[in-house]
């Protein structure tokens, strides 16, 4: 059955009907002569309606009051009042029903099933369409055999539809759009559709006169025409593969199908010609009302428009097939220049296959003080602009507002929303982090929504919303509701999000918002948005730094020279030098040269943040003043490559002779340009072909890496001995902490003594200019240690303190020692483990990027006589 869900209908209404600029297309038809015969097509079936009755050998009447699956208000009949042939045309007439009828109108729906069924061809109708609020004529196609399942899994092709023609809106403009649409994909209500509206040249309306409507359908492609003008093209999706044959995305997003494999029983997505690769039949009908027409233009049904009937008048229906190749339907295309340009080619709704996970864990900071150009802050629908504001003790945070217009806010990495010139869409593969990783953020509600019943929502989307997880914010690990005025941390384990339906391999939107249409008046701030787990690794390739990588030798492709290593300035040391003579050539580094070639470099794990970076100094410029410098990178034996101006890696600045310059190309941009980043094997820098004679240039620090990857992993400050960059420390009393043997299983431990005068604090201090950046461990890391009190302080009221500071005591957190051990105070003579989460220390104000000293001591002025031992001091993820 032809059906559209209520939501789909409303969305179509908003996006298609009654509108102009965005979806309708006005075209000068003088570019095409519609009177010329269709070339190369062979007529295989037609009805010219020249007789006195409807041909039962071609058409079957459908008789029902089912409402078309769209809540339509007509019963379909075979009454001659509703459909008949006269004066060379077929009339389908919608009329008011008799009193007491099941539905208020009658009409007709005819089909050619089992009498006219075709795979591929040109399907054409000349008709004058009816008008009036509530009218919905259609010329369309359904599958005859439902090979892929019930509607819409086996597809639907709408050749032409229109609703409410000639109905004038508030702007006084009469509705004049016709629509061509495909329906496909998953079972209702998760079905997909894609299409386009078309508007006849100014002053013309499809209800005023006859026009010709057609599609041409061949394997993998369908084109829509009005009066011979091709206004829309839709295509099967085209999958992009890497060198391992793994799907990594779509080079074109078109239609798709989803079915259970009959052998494995697994649900599979197909990005091929299905479901539009089976035989379909034709339908003609005139509906009255329904989800679509009743929700657009002037709404509802205008009874006066149907009082005397509305007529859908068809001059002919013709079917052509291409004799050149019946199997594919190709060879007879009636096309024009640009018929696959952005104005004509429709982007479909196929789910985008996620790039295969590399299995390499990496962390992502979406926002922490500094905006990430790849992940802009975003107001979906409310028209506000998220603001970067400075907050005491936090630095910059993002502030979001919700006004009367319903909206969601958050961060997104899709091209349509990236405005920074440096930004690139960077969907994030979090699947390797699933066991320990999480999405976390800090939020402060400045002003609560005016609606007291509003609730706060956390939502994550993946792969252009191919999958998502939407949860109440209270389902975070902390299990808390926002408290106005307070900064609070929310953590959502990746496993929980995956269980809720999120595909972790291509996360591209994170949203935090009051529930839809309840948030008016809300003002809130967000900070420290990250996807992270402990100890994330990041692959890196060094091709040349001070010496060449033997697996990536320097290379002159064609000029016969031998690149050499030469000393440059003190900063660069040994560099790679290339010289070009009269013979045209390209130069660089090539891992395919060796008989036992190195493995190509797989940069898949670097897709979101990685770069190809190197430095170049031109010693002698080419003698040709018109020469330009190029960068080229190849993969998989040359199966894919990208060639760009060298200046594109340095803000458009051309090389300056005698000066070093750094060039940076994002992995994401190279992948988007077509490079298979899973098998990089050649990197070239050179003057344009046959223009480089006389050029001498040097290259250094050639790397493929993630510049945001931290070099800091976990650190052990004391285990048997103190870390070489840190020391045992007595702040003020002049004692010297000792390393003593505590016996098995601890061995050597640090021992501190409080002499009594002067007062003091003690611990482990970083050497001058040394500090520790614990930022990569924030999500689940901690500061932890073992401690044993050998002799308690003489003062029985003494309490034990833990304190941690950043360099110069610029920030500090002081807590009861017992807070690190479930509020259990030290017991003299017993080893006990203490752990303080980095998140809690950060929330308390510690600058965790600059940890400089860790202290454990009896409260000031109460510690005289205390002796205590500490071991296994670490900042890690345990």
PDB file of N, CA and C in Angstrom, residues 48 64 273 315 390 522 663 678 681 780 825 828:
ATOM      1  N   UNK A  48      -3.742   5.205 -25.248  1.00  0.00           N
ATOM      2  CA  UNK A  48      -4.002   6.554 -25.741  1.00  0.00           C
ATOM      3  C   UNK A  48      -5.401   7.027 -25.352  1.00  0.00           C
ATOM      4  N   UNK A  64     -11.771  -0.270  -2.589  1.00  0.00           N
ATOM      5  CA  UNK A  64     -11.590  -0.338  -1.133  1.00  0.00           C
ATOM      6  C   UNK A  64     -11.824   1.036  -0.519  1.00  0.00           C
ATOM      7  N   UNK A 273      21.649  -1.550  -6.540  1.00  0.00           N
ATOM      8  CA  UNK A 273      20.458  -1.135  -7.278  1.00  0.00           C
ATOM      9  C   UNK A 273      19.166  -1.521  -6.586  1.00  0.00           C
ATOM     10  N   UNK A 315      -4.263  12.228 -20.913  1.00  0.00           N
ATOM     11  CA  UNK A 315      -4.317  12.124 -22.373  1.00  0.00           C
ATOM     12  C   UNK A 315      -3.760  10.786 -22.846  1.00  0.00           C
ATOM     13  N   UNK A 390      34.069  33.649  29.551  1.00  0.00           N
ATOM     14  CA  UNK A 390      35.130  33.344  30.511  1.00  0.00           C
ATOM     15  C   UNK A 390      34.543  33.253  31.907  1.00  0.00           C
ATOM     16  N   UNK A 522      15.932  28.582  29.331  1.00  0.00           N
ATOM     17  CA  UNK A 522      17.127  27.922  29.865  1.00  0.00           C
ATOM     18  C   UNK A 522      18.399  28.612  29.371  1.00  0.00           C
ATOM     19  N   UNK A 663      54.562  22.623   6.546  1.00  0.00           N
ATOM     20  CA  UNK A 663      53.369  22.333   5.736  1.00  0.00           C
ATOM     21  C   UNK A 663      52.593  21.206   6.420  1.00  0.00           C
ATOM     22  N   UNK A 678      44.425   3.963   4.580  1.00  0.00           N
ATOM     23  CA  UNK A 678      44.833   2.723   5.243  1.00  0.00           C
ATOM     24  C   UNK A 678      46.103   2.124   4.660  1.00  0.00           C
ATOM     25  N   UNK A 681      51.861   4.910   0.976  1.00  0.00           N
ATOM     26  CA  UNK A 681      53.170   4.337   0.656  1.00  0.00           C
ATOM     27  C   UNK A 681      54.109   5.263  -0.125  1.00  0.00           C
ATOM     28  N   UNK A 780      39.160   8.697  33.762  1.00  0.00           N
ATOM     29  CA  UNK A 780      39.085   7.619  34.747  1.00  0.00           C
ATOM     30  C   UNK A 780      40.360   7.459  35.567  1.00  0.00           C
ATOM     31  N   UNK A 825      39.961   6.544  58.452  1.00  0.00           N
ATOM     32  CA  UNK A 825      41.182   7.197  58.919  1.00  0.00           C
ATOM     33  C   UNK A 825      42.323   6.179  58.991  1.00  0.00           C
ATOM     34  N   UNK A 828      47.254   2.979  62.779  1.00  0.00           N
ATOM     35  CA  UNK A 828      48.691   2.847  63.024  1.00  0.00           C
ATOM     36  C   UNK A 828      49.138   1.402  62.847  1.00  0.00           C
TER      37      UNK A 828
END
